[in-house]
Short mmCIF file of C-alpha atoms in Angstrom, two decimals:
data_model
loop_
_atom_site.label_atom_id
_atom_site.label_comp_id
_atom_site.label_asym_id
_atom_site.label_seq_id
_atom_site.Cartn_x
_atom_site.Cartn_y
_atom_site.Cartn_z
CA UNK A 1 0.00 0.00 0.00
CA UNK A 2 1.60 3.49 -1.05
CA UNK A 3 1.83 5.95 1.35
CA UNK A 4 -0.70 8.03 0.08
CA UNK A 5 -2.79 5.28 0.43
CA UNK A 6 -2.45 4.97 3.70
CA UNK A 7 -3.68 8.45 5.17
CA UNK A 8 -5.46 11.71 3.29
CA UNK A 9 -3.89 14.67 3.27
CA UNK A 10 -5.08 16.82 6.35
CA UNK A 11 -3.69 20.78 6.54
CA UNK A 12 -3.44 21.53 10.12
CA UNK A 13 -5.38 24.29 10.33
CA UNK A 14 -8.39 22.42 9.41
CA UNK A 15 -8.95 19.73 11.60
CA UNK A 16 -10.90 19.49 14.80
CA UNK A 17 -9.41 21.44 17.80
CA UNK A 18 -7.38 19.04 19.95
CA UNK A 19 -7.49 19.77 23.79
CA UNK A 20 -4.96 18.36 26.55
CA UNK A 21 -6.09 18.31 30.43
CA UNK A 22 -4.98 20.98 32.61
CA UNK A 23 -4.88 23.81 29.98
CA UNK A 24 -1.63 22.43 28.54
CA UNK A 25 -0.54 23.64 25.39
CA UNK A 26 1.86 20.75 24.71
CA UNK A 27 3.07 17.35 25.24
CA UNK A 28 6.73 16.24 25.17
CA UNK A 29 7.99 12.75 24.83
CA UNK A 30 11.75 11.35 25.23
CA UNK A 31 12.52 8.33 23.49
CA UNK A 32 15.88 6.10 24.12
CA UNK A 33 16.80 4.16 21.47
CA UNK A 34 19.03 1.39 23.17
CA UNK A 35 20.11 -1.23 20.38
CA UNK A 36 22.64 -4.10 20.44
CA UNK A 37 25.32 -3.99 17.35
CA UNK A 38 26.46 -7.60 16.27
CA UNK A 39 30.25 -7.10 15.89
CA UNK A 40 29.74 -10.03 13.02
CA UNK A 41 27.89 -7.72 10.82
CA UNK A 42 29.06 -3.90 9.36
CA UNK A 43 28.28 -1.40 12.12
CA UNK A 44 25.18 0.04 11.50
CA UNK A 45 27.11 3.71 11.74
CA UNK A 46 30.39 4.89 12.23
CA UNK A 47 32.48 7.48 13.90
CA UNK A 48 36.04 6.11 12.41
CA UNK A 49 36.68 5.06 9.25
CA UNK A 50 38.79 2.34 8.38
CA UNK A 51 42.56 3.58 7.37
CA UNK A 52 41.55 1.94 3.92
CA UNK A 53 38.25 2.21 3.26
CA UNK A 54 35.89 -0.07 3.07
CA UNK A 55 34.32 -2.43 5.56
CA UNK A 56 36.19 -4.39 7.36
CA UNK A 57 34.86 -7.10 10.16
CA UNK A 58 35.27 -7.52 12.48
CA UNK A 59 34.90 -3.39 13.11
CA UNK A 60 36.62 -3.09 17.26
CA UNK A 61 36.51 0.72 17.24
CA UNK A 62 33.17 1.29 16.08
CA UNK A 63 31.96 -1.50 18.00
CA UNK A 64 33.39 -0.42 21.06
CA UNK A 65 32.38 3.46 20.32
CA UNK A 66 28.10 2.23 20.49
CA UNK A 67 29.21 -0.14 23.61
CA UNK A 68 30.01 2.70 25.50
CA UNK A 69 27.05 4.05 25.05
CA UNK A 70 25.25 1.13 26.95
CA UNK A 71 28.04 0.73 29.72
CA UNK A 72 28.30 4.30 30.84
CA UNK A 73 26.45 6.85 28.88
CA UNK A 74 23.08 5.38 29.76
CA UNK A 75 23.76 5.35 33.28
CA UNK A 76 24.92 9.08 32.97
CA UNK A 77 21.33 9.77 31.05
CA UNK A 78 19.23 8.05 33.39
CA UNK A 79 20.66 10.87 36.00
CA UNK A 80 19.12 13.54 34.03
CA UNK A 81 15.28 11.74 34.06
CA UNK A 82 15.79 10.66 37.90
CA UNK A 83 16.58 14.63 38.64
CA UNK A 84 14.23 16.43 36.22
CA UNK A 85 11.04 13.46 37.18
CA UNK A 86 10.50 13.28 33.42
CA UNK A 87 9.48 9.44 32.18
CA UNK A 88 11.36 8.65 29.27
CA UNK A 89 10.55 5.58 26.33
CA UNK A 90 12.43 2.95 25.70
CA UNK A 91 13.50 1.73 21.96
CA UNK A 92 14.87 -1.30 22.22
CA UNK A 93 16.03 -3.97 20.00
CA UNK A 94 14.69 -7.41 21.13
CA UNK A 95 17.73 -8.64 21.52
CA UNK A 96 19.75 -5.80 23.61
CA UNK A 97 17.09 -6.76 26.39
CA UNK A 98 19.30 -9.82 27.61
CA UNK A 99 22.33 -8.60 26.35
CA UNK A 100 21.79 -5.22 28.18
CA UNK A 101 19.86 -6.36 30.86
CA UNK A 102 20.45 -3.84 33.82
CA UNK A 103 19.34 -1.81 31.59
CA UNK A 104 15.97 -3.09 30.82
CA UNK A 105 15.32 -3.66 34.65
CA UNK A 106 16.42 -0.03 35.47
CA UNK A 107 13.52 1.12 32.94
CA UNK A 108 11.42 -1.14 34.21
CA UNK A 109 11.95 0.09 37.61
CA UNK A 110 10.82 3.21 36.85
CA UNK A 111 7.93 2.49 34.46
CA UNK A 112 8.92 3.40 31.29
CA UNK A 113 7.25 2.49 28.77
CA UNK A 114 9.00 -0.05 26.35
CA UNK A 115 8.21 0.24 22.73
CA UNK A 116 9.74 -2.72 20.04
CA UNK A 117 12.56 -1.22 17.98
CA UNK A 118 13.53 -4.57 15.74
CA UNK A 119 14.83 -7.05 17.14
CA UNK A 120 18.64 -6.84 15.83
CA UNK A 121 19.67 -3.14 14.64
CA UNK A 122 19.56 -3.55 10.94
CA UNK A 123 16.81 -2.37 8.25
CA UNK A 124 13.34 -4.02 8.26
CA UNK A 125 13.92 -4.39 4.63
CA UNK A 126 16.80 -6.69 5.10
CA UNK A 127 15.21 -8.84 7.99
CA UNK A 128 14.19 -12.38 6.28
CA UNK A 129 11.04 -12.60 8.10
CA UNK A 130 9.77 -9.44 8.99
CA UNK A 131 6.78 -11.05 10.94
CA UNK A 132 8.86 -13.05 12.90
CA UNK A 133 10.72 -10.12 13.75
CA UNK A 134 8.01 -8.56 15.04
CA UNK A 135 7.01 -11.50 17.08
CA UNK A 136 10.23 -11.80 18.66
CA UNK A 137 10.61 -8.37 19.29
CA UNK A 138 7.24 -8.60 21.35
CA UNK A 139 8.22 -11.97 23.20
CA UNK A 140 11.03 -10.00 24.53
CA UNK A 141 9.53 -7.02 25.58
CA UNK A 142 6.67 -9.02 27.46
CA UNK A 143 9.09 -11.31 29.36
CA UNK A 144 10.82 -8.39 30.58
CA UNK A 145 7.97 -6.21 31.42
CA UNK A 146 5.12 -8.02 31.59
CA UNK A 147 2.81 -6.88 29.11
CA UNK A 148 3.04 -6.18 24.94
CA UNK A 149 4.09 -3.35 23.61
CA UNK A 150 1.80 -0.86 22.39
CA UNK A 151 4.44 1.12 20.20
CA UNK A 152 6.85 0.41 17.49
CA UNK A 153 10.03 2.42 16.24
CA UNK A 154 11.69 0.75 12.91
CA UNK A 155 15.44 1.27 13.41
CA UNK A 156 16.50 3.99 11.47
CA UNK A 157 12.76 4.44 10.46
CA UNK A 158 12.92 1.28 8.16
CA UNK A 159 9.90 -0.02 6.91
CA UNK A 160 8.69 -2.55 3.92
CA UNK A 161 5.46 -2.05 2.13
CA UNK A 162 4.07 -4.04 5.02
CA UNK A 163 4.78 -2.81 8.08
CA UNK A 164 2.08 -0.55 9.14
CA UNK A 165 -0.02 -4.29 8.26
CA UNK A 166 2.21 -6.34 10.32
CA UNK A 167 2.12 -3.91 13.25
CA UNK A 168 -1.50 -3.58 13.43
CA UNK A 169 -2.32 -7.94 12.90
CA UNK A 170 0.65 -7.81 15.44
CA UNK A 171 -1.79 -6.14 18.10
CA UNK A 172 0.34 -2.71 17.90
CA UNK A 173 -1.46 0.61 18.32
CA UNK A 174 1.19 3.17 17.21
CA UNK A 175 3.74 3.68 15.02
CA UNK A 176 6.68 6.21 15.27
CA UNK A 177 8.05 5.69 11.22
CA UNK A 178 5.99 8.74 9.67
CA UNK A 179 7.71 11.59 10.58
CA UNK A 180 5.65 14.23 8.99
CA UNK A 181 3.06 16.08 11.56
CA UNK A 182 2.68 17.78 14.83
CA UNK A 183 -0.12 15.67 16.03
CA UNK A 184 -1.20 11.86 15.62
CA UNK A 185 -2.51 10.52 12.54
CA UNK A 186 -4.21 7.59 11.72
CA UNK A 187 -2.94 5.21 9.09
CA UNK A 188 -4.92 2.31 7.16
CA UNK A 189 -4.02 -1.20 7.29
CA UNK A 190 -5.23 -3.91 5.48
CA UNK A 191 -6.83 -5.08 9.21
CA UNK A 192 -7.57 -2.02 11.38
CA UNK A 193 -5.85 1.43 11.62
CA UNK A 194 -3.39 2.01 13.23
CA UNK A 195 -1.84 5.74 15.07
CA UNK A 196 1.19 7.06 13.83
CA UNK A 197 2.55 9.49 16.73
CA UNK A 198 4.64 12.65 16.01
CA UNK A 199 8.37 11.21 16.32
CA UNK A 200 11.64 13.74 15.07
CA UNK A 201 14.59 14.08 12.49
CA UNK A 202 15.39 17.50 13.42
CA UNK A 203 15.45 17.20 17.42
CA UNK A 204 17.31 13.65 17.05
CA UNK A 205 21.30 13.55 18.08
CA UNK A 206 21.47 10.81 15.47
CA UNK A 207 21.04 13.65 12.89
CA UNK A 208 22.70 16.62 14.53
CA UNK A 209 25.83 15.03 15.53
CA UNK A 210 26.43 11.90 13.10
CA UNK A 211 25.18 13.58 9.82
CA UNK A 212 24.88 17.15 10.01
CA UNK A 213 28.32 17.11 12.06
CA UNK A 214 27.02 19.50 14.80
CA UNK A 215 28.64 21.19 17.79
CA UNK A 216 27.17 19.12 20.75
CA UNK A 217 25.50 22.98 21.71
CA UNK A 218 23.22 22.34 18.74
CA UNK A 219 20.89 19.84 20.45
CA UNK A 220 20.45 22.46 23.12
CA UNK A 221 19.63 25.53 20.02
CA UNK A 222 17.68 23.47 18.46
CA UNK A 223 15.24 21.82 20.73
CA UNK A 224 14.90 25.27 22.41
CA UNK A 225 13.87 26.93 18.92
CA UNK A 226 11.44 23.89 17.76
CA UNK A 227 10.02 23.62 21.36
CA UNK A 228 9.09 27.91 21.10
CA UNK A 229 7.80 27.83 17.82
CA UNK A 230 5.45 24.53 19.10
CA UNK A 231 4.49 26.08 21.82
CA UNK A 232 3.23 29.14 19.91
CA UNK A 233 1.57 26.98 17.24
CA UNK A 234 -0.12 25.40 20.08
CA UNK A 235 -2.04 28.51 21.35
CA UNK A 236 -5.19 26.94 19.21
CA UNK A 237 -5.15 23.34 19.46
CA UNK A 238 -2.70 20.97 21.55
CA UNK A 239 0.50 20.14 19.57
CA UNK A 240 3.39 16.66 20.13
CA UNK A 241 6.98 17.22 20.35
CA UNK A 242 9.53 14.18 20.50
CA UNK A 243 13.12 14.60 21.46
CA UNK A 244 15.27 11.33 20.36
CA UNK A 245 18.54 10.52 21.94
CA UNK A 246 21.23 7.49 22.32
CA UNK A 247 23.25 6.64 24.74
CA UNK A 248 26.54 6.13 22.28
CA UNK A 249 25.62 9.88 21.50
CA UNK A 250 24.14 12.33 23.79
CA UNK A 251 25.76 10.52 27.11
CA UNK A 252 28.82 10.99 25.97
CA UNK A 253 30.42 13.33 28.34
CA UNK A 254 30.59 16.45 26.42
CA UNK A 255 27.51 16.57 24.98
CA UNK A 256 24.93 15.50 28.63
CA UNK A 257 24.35 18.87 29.68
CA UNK A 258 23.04 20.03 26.61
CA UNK A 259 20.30 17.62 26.64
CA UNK A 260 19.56 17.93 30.30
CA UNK A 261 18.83 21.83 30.19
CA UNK A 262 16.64 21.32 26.99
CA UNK A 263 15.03 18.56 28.68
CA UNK A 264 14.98 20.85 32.20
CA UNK A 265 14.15 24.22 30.60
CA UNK A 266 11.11 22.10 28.53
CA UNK A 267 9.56 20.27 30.95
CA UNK A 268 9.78 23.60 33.47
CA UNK A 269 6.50 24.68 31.98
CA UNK A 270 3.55 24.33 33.69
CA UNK A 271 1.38 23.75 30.74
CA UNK A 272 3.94 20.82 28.86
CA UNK A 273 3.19 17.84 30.16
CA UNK A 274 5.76 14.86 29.85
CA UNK A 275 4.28 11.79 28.63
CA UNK A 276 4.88 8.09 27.57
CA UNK A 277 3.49 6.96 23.95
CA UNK A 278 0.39 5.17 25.04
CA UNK A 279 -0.36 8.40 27.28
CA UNK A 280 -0.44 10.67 24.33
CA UNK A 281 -1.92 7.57 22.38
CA UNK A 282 -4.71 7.32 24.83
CA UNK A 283 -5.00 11.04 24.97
CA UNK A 284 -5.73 11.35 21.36
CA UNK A 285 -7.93 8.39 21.06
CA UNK A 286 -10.73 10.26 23.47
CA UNK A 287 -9.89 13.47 21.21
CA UNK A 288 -11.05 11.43 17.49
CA UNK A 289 -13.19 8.37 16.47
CA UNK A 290 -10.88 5.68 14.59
CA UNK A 291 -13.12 3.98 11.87
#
């Protein structure tokens, strides 16, 4: 099914007011994408390039570059959402949930919500089975948490033709792919629709810093500008912003504080409320009918 067939074209400024509890103007969510690299594959990105090009395996430095992320700079991020009392989501590939497993019981802990995030870190159009995939990647997240997963976050944004349809016969509610609104949408399936929820390229370190080659000050500029201009948009009818981070990224050391005084300076209003997926989900499910 094409995109376009999928979901109608809506302009903003046409659709039915949408109202959030309290007054508030705004809802923020944090997502932490936490994925395990297999050293016997290429490295699904790279800070060093090999002397002479190419791809080499096994890949040590680059390896060892995202495992930092999940030995230390994690631990240094989860300082920032125990100080500020903001909830955070939790990416995860199915199979970093064993291999990281403090981890996973340190966002359990504190009730994050756990959305599936593949269950290796590679495209969804080079998995063999992409419904077994999915499966896995729900088995996992229900054996550490308890319940399925109500959200799902393609790595790197991947999708096939099918994946909205998987998700949905899957028993998923929302999707986090379609990066291209300030509020939920729904999307058809060939079963029953399914929410896409407002997810970011522009407020995500993996952009800023790995593509775009950023100053680590940049994720402080520009969550600040995007968050003001939301904010104002907002003054009519309630509006979603995301901020994305990794661990192998915005915990490493020089780059933390700039996400923690976004995150504080944010979440400091009184009329921004910071919410899990399946909050906002929930929230916007009393706001529409889904046919």
């Amino acid at each position: 099914m094409l995109p376009t067939e999928r979901l109608d074209y809506s302009p903003i400024p046409e659709r039915k007011r949408l109202v959030l509890p309290g007054g508030a103007r705004l809802a923020l969510w944090v997502i932490v994408n936490v994925e395990e690299w297999d050293i016997n594959e290429t490295m699904p990105r790279t800070v060093l390039t090999p002397p002479a090009g190419g791809s080499p395996m096994p890949d040590i430095p680059n390896w060892a570059w995202h495992e930092y992320g999940n030995r230390v700079g994690f631990w240094r991020m989860l300082e920032v959402f125990d100080d500020l009392r903001v909830p955070a989501v939790l990416a995860i590939n199915g199979s970093a949930i064993k291999r990281y497993a403090p981890i996973a019981k340190a966002a359990v802990e504190r009730n994050w919500e756990f959305i599936g995030h593949g269950f290796g870190q590679k495209n969804m159009q080079k998995v063999a089975d992409e419904a077994a995939d999915i499966a896995k990647t729900s088995a996992a997240i229900r054996e550490a948490t308890g319940k399925s997963p109500r959200g799902w976050l393609g790595p790197g944004l991947t999708e096939t033709w099918e994946t909205p349809d998987l998700l949905a016969e899957a028993g998923y509610d929302y999707v986090c792919d379609w990066v291209l609104d300030d509020q939920p949408v729904v999307l058809k399936t060939r079963s029953k629709p399914i929410v896409n929820l407002p997810y970011t390229q522009e407020c995500n370190d993996v952009a800023m810093m790995l593509i775009q080659h950023h100053k680590a000050s940049e994720y402080y500029d520009r969550a600040i500008d995007q968050f003001e201009q939301l904010y104002r948009d907002a003054r009519d009818s309630a509006r979603v912003m995301a901020l994305v981070v990794h661990p192998y990224i915005m915990g490493a050391p020089h780059r933390l504080k700039y996400f923690r005084n976004a995150l504080a300076h944010i979440s400091g209003h009184h009329d921004v409320l910071c919410w899990t997926g399946e909050q906002i989900l929930d929230w916007y499910l009393t706001q529409t009918k889904m046919e």
